[in-house]
CSV table of C-alpha atoms in Angstrom, one decimal:
chain,number,residue,atom,x,y,z
A,20,GLU,CA,-0.1,-0.1,0.1
A,21,GLU,CA,2.8,2.5,0.6
A,22,LEU,CA,4.6,1.7,-2.3
A,23,LEU,CA,1.2,2.7,-4.2
A,24,GLU,CA,1.9,6.1,-3.2
A,25,ILE,CA,4.6,6.3,-5.1
A,26,GLN,CA,3.5,4.7,-8.4
A,27,GLY,CA,4.8,6.3,-11.3
A,28,THR,CA,7.8,7.9,-9.4
A,29,GLN,CA,11.4,7.5,-10.1
A,30,LEU,CA,12.0,6.7,-6.6
A,31,LEU,CA,9.8,3.4,-6.7
A,32,SER,CA,12.0,2.4,-9.5
A,33,THR,CA,14.7,3.4,-7.4
A,34,THR,CA,13.8,1.7,-4.2
A,35,MET,CA,12.7,-1.9,-6.0
A,36,GLY,CA,16.4,-2.0,-7.6
A,37,VAL,CA,17.9,-1.2,-4.1
A,38,LYS,CA,16.0,-4.2,-3.0
A,39,GLU,CA,16.8,-6.3,-5.6
A,40,TYR,CA,20.3,-5.6,-5.0
A,41,VAL,CA,20.3,-6.1,-1.5
A,42,GLN,CA,18.6,-9.5,-1.9
A,43,SER,CA,21.5,-10.5,-4.2
A,44,GLU,CA,23.7,-9.0,-1.8
A,45,PHE,CA,21.8,-11.4,1.1
A,46,ASP,CA,21.6,-14.2,-0.8
A,47,ASN,CA,25.9,-14.2,-1.4
A,48,VAL,CA,26.5,-13.6,2.3
A,49,GLU,CA,24.3,-15.7,3.6
A,50,ALA,CA,25.5,-19.0,1.4
A,51,GLU,CA,29.0,-18.0,1.4
A,52,ILE,CA,29.3,-16.4,5.0
A,53,ILE,CA,26.4,-16.9,7.1
A,54,ASN,CA,25.9,-20.7,6.5
A,55,ALA,CA,29.4,-21.7,5.8
A,56,ASN,CA,30.2,-20.3,9.9
A,57,LYS,CA,27.4,-21.1,12.3
A,58,ASP,CA,29.5,-21.3,15.3
A,59,LEU,CA,29.9,-17.6,14.2
A,60,PHE,CA,26.2,-16.7,13.8
A,61,PRO,CA,23.9,-19.7,15.8
A,62,GLY,CA,21.3,-17.2,15.0
A,63,THR,CA,19.0,-16.8,12.1
A,64,ILE,CA,19.6,-13.6,10.0
A,65,THR,CA,16.9,-13.2,8.1
A,66,PHE,CA,16.3,-10.7,4.8
A,67,ASP,CA,14.7,-8.5,6.5
A,68,ASP,CA,17.5,-8.4,9.2
A,69,PHE,CA,20.0,-7.9,6.5
A,70,LEU,CA,17.7,-5.2,4.6
A,71,TRP,CA,17.2,-3.4,8.0
A,72,ALA,CA,21.5,-3.4,8.6
A,73,PHE,CA,21.4,-2.1,5.2
A,74,GLY,CA,19.7,0.5,5.7
A,75,VAL,CA,21.1,2.0,8.8
A,76,LEU,CA,24.5,1.8,7.4
A,77,ARG,CA,23.4,4.0,4.0
A,78,SER,CA,21.9,6.5,6.2
A,79,ARG,CA,24.8,7.0,8.7
A,80,VAL,CA,27.5,6.5,6.7
A,81,PHE,CA,29.5,9.6,6.4
A,82,PRO,CA,30.0,10.7,2.5
A,83,GLU,CA,34.0,10.4,3.1
A,84,LEU,CA,33.7,7.2,4.2
A,85,ARG,CA,32.0,5.6,1.6
A,86,GLY,CA,33.5,2.5,-0.6
A,87,ASP,CA,37.3,1.3,0.0
A,88,LYS,CA,36.8,3.6,3.6
A,89,LEU,CA,33.5,2.2,4.5
A,90,ALA,CA,33.4,3.0,8.1
A,91,LEU,CA,30.4,3.9,11.1
A,92,ILE,CA,31.2,6.2,14.0
A,93,PRO,CA,29.1,5.7,16.9
A,94,PHE,CA,27.8,9.0,18.3
A,95,ALA,CA,28.6,11.0,15.6
A,96,ASP,CA,26.1,9.5,13.3
A,97,LEU,CA,23.7,10.4,15.7
A,98,ILE,CA,23.6,13.8,14.6
A,99,ASN,CA,20.5,15.2,12.9
A,100,HIS,CA,20.4,17.2,9.4
A,101,ASN,CA,18.9,20.8,9.2
A,102,GLY,CA,17.9,22.1,6.2
A,103,ASP,CA,18.4,25.6,7.1
A,104,ILE,CA,22.1,24.8,7.1
A,105,THR,CA,23.3,25.9,3.3
A,106,SER,CA,27.2,25.9,3.8
A,107,LYS,CA,28.8,24.0,1.4
A,108,GLU,CA,31.4,23.6,3.8
A,109,SER,CA,32.0,20.1,5.2
A,110,CYS,CA,30.9,19.8,8.6
A,111,TRP,CA,33.5,16.8,9.1
A,112,GLU,CA,37.2,16.1,8.6
A,113,ILE,CA,39.4,13.1,8.9
A,114,LYS,CA,42.7,14.3,10.0
A,115,GLY,CA,46.0,12.6,11.1
A,116,LYS,CA,46.8,13.1,14.9
A,117,GLY,CA,49.6,11.8,17.5
A,118,PHE,CA,52.9,11.2,16.4
A,119,LEU,CA,53.8,11.3,12.8
A,120,GLY,CA,49.9,11.7,12.3
A,121,ARG,CA,49.3,8.0,12.8
A,122,ASP,CA,46.3,7.9,15.0
A,123,THR,CA,43.0,8.6,12.7
A,124,VAL,CA,40.6,11.0,14.0
A,125,PHE,CA,37.2,12.0,12.8
A,126,SER,CA,36.3,15.9,13.8
A,127,LEU,CA,33.0,17.1,13.7
A,128,ARG,CA,31.9,20.6,13.9
A,129,THR,CA,29.2,22.5,13.3
A,130,PRO,CA,28.6,25.3,10.5
A,131,THR,CA,26.4,27.6,12.5
A,132,GLU,CA,26.4,29.4,16.2
A,133,VAL,CA,24.7,27.5,19.1
A,134,LYS,CA,24.4,27.9,22.5
A,135,SER,CA,24.7,26.0,25.5
A,136,GLY,CA,22.0,23.2,25.6
A,137,GLU,CA,21.0,23.6,21.9
A,138,GLN,CA,21.0,20.7,19.2
A,139,ILE,CA,23.9,20.6,17.2
A,140,TYR,CA,23.0,20.0,13.4
A,141,VAL,CA,24.7,19.9,10.1
A,142,GLN,CA,23.5,19.6,6.6
A,143,TYR,CA,23.8,15.8,5.2
A,144,ASP,CA,23.6,16.7,1.3
A,145,LEU,CA,23.0,19.8,-0.6
A,146,ASP,CA,23.2,18.0,-4.0
A,147,LYS,CA,20.7,15.1,-3.0
A,148,SER,CA,17.1,15.2,-4.6
A,149,ASN,CA,13.6,14.6,-2.1
A,150,ALA,CA,13.6,11.4,-3.5
A,151,GLU,CA,17.3,10.5,-2.4
A,152,LEU,CA,16.6,12.0,1.2
A,153,ALA,CA,13.6,10.0,1.1
A,154,LEU,CA,15.3,6.8,0.2
A,155,ASP,CA,18.6,7.4,2.3
A,156,TYR,CA,17.5,9.2,5.4
A,157,GLY,CA,13.8,8.7,5.5
A,158,PHE,CA,12.5,12.6,5.1
A,159,THR,CA,12.2,15.2,2.5
A,160,GLU,CA,12.1,19.0,2.4
A,161,ALA,CA,9.7,21.5,0.9
A,162,ASN,CA,12.4,22.8,-1.0
A,163,SER,CA,12.2,23.3,-4.8
A,164,SER,CA,15.6,23.0,-5.2
A,165,ARG,CA,15.4,19.1,-4.0
A,166,ASP,CA,12.6,18.5,-6.4
A,167,SER,CA,14.3,17.1,-9.4
A,168,TYR,CA,13.4,14.6,-12.1
A,169,THR,CA,16.6,12.5,-13.7
A,170,LEU,CA,16.1,12.1,-17.6
A,171,THR,CA,17.4,9.0,-19.4
A,172,LEU,CA,18.7,9.5,-23.4
A,173,GLU,CA,20.2,7.0,-25.1
A,174,ILE,CA,21.3,6.1,-28.3
A,175,SER,CA,18.8,3.3,-29.8
A,176,GLU,CA,20.7,0.1,-31.3
A,177,SER,CA,18.2,-0.1,-33.9
A,178,ASP,CA,19.4,3.7,-35.1
A,179,PRO,CA,20.9,3.4,-38.8
A,180,PHE,CA,23.7,5.8,-37.8
A,181,TYR,CA,24.2,4.2,-34.3
A,182,GLU,CA,28.0,3.6,-34.6
A,183,ASP,CA,28.6,6.9,-35.5
A,184,LYS,CA,26.3,8.5,-33.3
A,185,LEU,CA,28.1,6.2,-30.5
A,186,ASP,CA,31.4,7.5,-31.6
A,187,ILE,CA,30.6,10.9,-31.4
A,188,ALA,CA,29.3,10.8,-27.9
A,189,GLU,CA,32.4,8.8,-26.6
A,190,LEU,CA,34.9,11.6,-28.2
A,191,ASN,CA,32.8,14.3,-26.1
A,192,GLY,CA,33.1,12.4,-22.8
A,193,MET,CA,29.9,11.2,-23.2
A,194,GLY,CA,27.9,7.5,-24.0
A,195,GLU,CA,25.5,5.4,-25.4
A,196,THR,CA,23.3,6.5,-22.3
A,197,ALA,CA,23.3,9.3,-20.4
A,198,TYR,CA,21.6,11.1,-17.4
A,199,PHE,CA,20.1,14.2,-17.1
A,200,ASP,CA,19.1,15.8,-13.7
A,201,VAL,CA,16.5,18.4,-13.9
A,202,VAL,CA,15.6,20.6,-11.2
A,203,LEU,CA,12.5,22.6,-10.5
A,204,GLY,CA,13.1,26.4,-11.5
A,205,GLU,CA,16.5,26.1,-12.5
A,206,SER,CA,17.8,25.5,-16.2
A,207,LEU,CA,18.2,22.6,-18.6
A,208,PRO,CA,21.5,20.8,-17.6
A,209,PRO,CA,24.4,21.5,-20.2
A,210,GLN,CA,24.9,19.7,-23.1
A,211,MET,CA,21.4,18.2,-22.9
A,212,ILE,CA,19.9,19.4,-26.0
A,213,THR,CA,23.0,19.0,-27.6
A,214,TYR,CA,23.1,15.0,-27.2
A,215,LEU,CA,19.1,15.2,-27.8
A,216,ARG,CA,19.8,16.6,-31.3
A,217,LEU,CA,22.8,14.1,-31.7
A,218,LEU,CA,20.0,11.5,-31.0
A,219,CYS,CA,17.6,12.9,-33.6
A,220,LEU,CA,20.2,13.5,-36.3
A,221,GLY,CA,19.1,11.8,-39.7
A,222,GLY,CA,17.3,12.7,-43.0
A,223,THR,CA,18.9,15.3,-44.9
A,224,ASP,CA,21.0,16.5,-41.7
A,225,ALA,CA,22.5,13.1,-41.7
A,226,PHE,CA,25.9,14.5,-43.6
A,227,LEU,CA,27.4,16.0,-40.4
A,228,LEU,CA,28.1,12.6,-39.1
A,229,GLU,CA,30.7,11.8,-41.9
A,230,ALA,CA,34.3,11.4,-40.5
A,231,LEU,CA,34.8,14.8,-42.1
A,232,PHE,CA,33.2,16.5,-39.7
A,233,ARG,CA,33.8,14.1,-36.6
A,234,ASN,CA,36.1,16.6,-34.9
A,235,LYS,CA,33.6,19.5,-35.2
A,236,VAL,CA,30.4,18.5,-35.1
A,237,TRP,CA,29.9,18.6,-31.4
A,238,GLU,CA,30.3,22.1,-32.0
A,239,HIS,CA,27.7,22.4,-34.5
A,240,LEU,CA,25.3,20.6,-32.6
A,241,GLU,CA,25.5,23.3,-29.4
A,242,LEU,CA,23.6,25.1,-32.0
A,243,PRO,CA,20.5,24.3,-34.4
A,244,VAL,CA,20.9,21.7,-36.8
A,245,SER,CA,17.9,22.5,-39.0
A,246,ARG,CA,14.1,23.1,-38.4
A,247,ASP,CA,13.2,19.2,-38.5
A,248,ASN,CA,16.0,18.1,-36.1
A,249,GLU,CA,14.5,20.6,-33.9
A,250,GLU,CA,11.2,19.9,-34.1
A,251,SER,CA,12.1,16.5,-33.3
A,252,ILE,CA,13.7,16.9,-30.3
A,253,CYS,CA,10.8,19.1,-29.1
A,254,GLN,CA,8.3,16.4,-29.7
A,255,VAL,CA,10.3,13.6,-28.3
A,256,ILE,CA,11.1,14.8,-24.8
A,257,GLN,CA,6.7,16.5,-25.1
A,258,ASN,CA,5.7,12.8,-25.8
A,259,ALA,CA,8.0,11.3,-23.0
A,260,CYS,CA,6.9,13.8,-20.3
A,261,LYS,CA,3.4,13.0,-20.9
A,262,SER,CA,4.1,9.5,-20.8
A,263,ALA,CA,5.5,9.9,-17.4
A,264,LEU,CA,2.9,12.3,-16.2
A,265,ALA,CA,0.3,9.4,-17.4
A,266,ALA,CA,1.7,7.0,-14.7
A,267,TYR,CA,0.9,9.1,-11.7
A,268,HIS,CA,-2.5,8.1,-10.1
A,269,THR,CA,-2.8,11.5,-9.0
A,270,THR,CA,-2.8,15.4,-9.8
A,271,ILE,CA,-0.2,18.1,-8.7
A,272,GLU,CA,-3.6,19.8,-7.7
A,273,GLU,CA,-5.0,16.6,-5.9
A,274,ASP,CA,-1.6,15.8,-4.2
A,275,GLU,CA,-1.4,19.8,-2.9
A,276,GLU,CA,-4.9,19.3,-1.3
A,277,LEU,CA,-3.7,16.4,0.2
A,278,LEU,CA,-0.4,17.8,1.7
A,279,GLU,CA,-3.0,20.6,3.7
A,280,ARG,CA,-4.5,17.6,5.5
A,281,GLU,CA,-3.3,17.3,9.2
A,282,ASP,CA,-3.9,13.7,9.4
A,283,LEU,CA,-0.9,12.9,7.1
A,284,GLN,CA,1.3,9.9,8.3
A,285,SER,CA,4.8,10.9,8.1
A,286,ARG,CA,5.8,8.3,5.0
A,287,GLN,CA,2.3,9.4,3.2
A,288,GLN,CA,4.0,13.1,3.2
A,289,ILE,CA,7.1,11.6,2.1
A,290,ALA,CA,5.2,9.7,-0.9
A,291,ILE,CA,3.1,12.8,-1.8
A,292,GLU,CA,6.0,15.5,-1.8
A,293,VAL,CA,8.1,13.4,-4.1
A,294,ARG,CA,5.7,12.7,-6.4
A,295,VAL,CA,4.3,16.4,-6.3
A,296,GLY,CA,7.7,17.6,-7.1
A,297,GLU,CA,8.6,14.8,-10.2
A,298,LYS,CA,5.8,16.1,-11.7
A,299,LYS,CA,6.3,20.0,-11.4
A,300,VAL,CA,9.5,19.2,-13.0
A,301,LEU,CA,8.2,17.1,-15.8
A,302,GLU,CA,5.6,19.8,-16.3
A,303,GLN,CA,8.6,22.6,-16.4
A,304,ILE,CA,10.5,20.2,-19.3
A,305,ASN,CA,7.4,20.0,-21.1
A,306,ASP,CA,6.9,23.5,-21.1
A,307,ILE,CA,10.1,24.7,-21.9
A,308,PHE,CA,10.1,22.4,-25.3
A,309,LYS,CA,6.9,23.1,-26.0
A,310,GLU,CA,7.7,27.0,-25.8
A,311,ARG,CA,10.4,26.3,-28.0
A,312,GLU,CA,8.6,24.5,-30.6
A,313,GLN,CA,6.6,27.8,-31.1
A,314,GLU,CA,10.2,29.7,-32.0
A,315,LEU,CA,11.1,27.1,-34.2
A,316,ASP,CA,10.8,29.5,-37.3
A,317,ASP,CA,12.9,32.1,-35.4
A,318,LEU,CA,15.8,30.2,-35.0
A,319,GLU,CA,18.8,29.9,-37.2
A,320,TYR,CA,19.9,27.0,-38.5
A,321,TYR,CA,23.3,25.5,-39.3
A,322,GLN,CA,22.6,26.0,-43.2
A,323,GLU,CA,22.2,29.9,-42.5
A,324,ARG,CA,25.2,30.4,-40.4
A,325,ARG,CA,27.1,28.1,-42.9
A,326,LEU,CA,26.1,30.5,-45.8
A,327,LYS,CA,26.6,33.5,-43.7
A,328,ASP,CA,30.5,32.4,-42.4
A,329,LEU,CA,30.8,32.0,-46.4
A,330,GLY,CA,29.4,36.0,-47.1
A,331,PHE,CA,26.3,34.7,-49.2
A,332,ILE,CA,23.6,35.9,-46.7
A,333,GLY,CA,23.8,39.3,-45.0
A,334,ASP,CA,23.4,39.7,-40.9
A,335,ASN,CA,19.7,40.7,-41.6
A,336,GLY,CA,19.0,37.1,-43.8
A,337,ASP,CA,19.5,38.9,-47.4
A,338,ILE,CA,21.3,36.8,-50.2
A,339,ILE,CA,24.5,39.0,-51.2
A,340,PHE,CA,25.0,39.0,-55.0
A,341,TRP,CA,28.4,39.3,-55.6
A,342,GLU,CA,29.7,41.0,-59.1
A,343,SER,CA,32.6,39.3,-61.3
């Protein structure tokens, strides 16, 4: 029933993905460690136990102590988050101490003034979205900068120019799949439209995919290529947004009304805040490309820019006739 509250959201797919990953890890640990060392694990350890431990570890570990440096720090990990703290300066550091700095010390400091007897807070992570905060820590913030949606764009293997497009993407630090985090109230991520133009490149614009243009094509794609190409990216994104919005079982207006209720359970409130945030971002993306589609006739395209460079068209778009 709780998962139904986040139906259609990216949080749901992420949550299910994490649960599948943890199940796989538990199966390996159970077979290779727990069952093989019954003397060390005389009691029964269930998947729910393992999932709880995974959640505790994920929510309490400090960013600098992940990966190979994974460690928990009792007491320090009890400190709570405060969204009012917006300092990007880290609230903790790990440093050497003692003779020749052989001892490692974890130092915690507050970025704000604190009076005697007041609780100390830190900022967990300014870059996490509400969906990430919900998954890792079990709370959300009423802050539009936390509302985001990750657009996943991919070069289709069925594309007749698949190899060329993949080569161009890789030459410019990207790949077959690209992820773009769009934040509510902010402009589109850099290179998103450039990558979209590459995805939709075809027809009479396919000449840009030839080896002759390989080192310059990305530069060309940073500006409108043709009306057809620009219209394609607008339609692709608008259709994707409409499809994503249709997967939610409530509207933004219905969610906002629900948030005004005083009898909301905390987990239900988290679900509503995440899904309404995602929907607002999707509508924002849709509006950007809808407006862009209405401006297609006013854009300057590759052929026009090229003719200007060659001196055949003036700055006002007039054809220049050269006398012999």
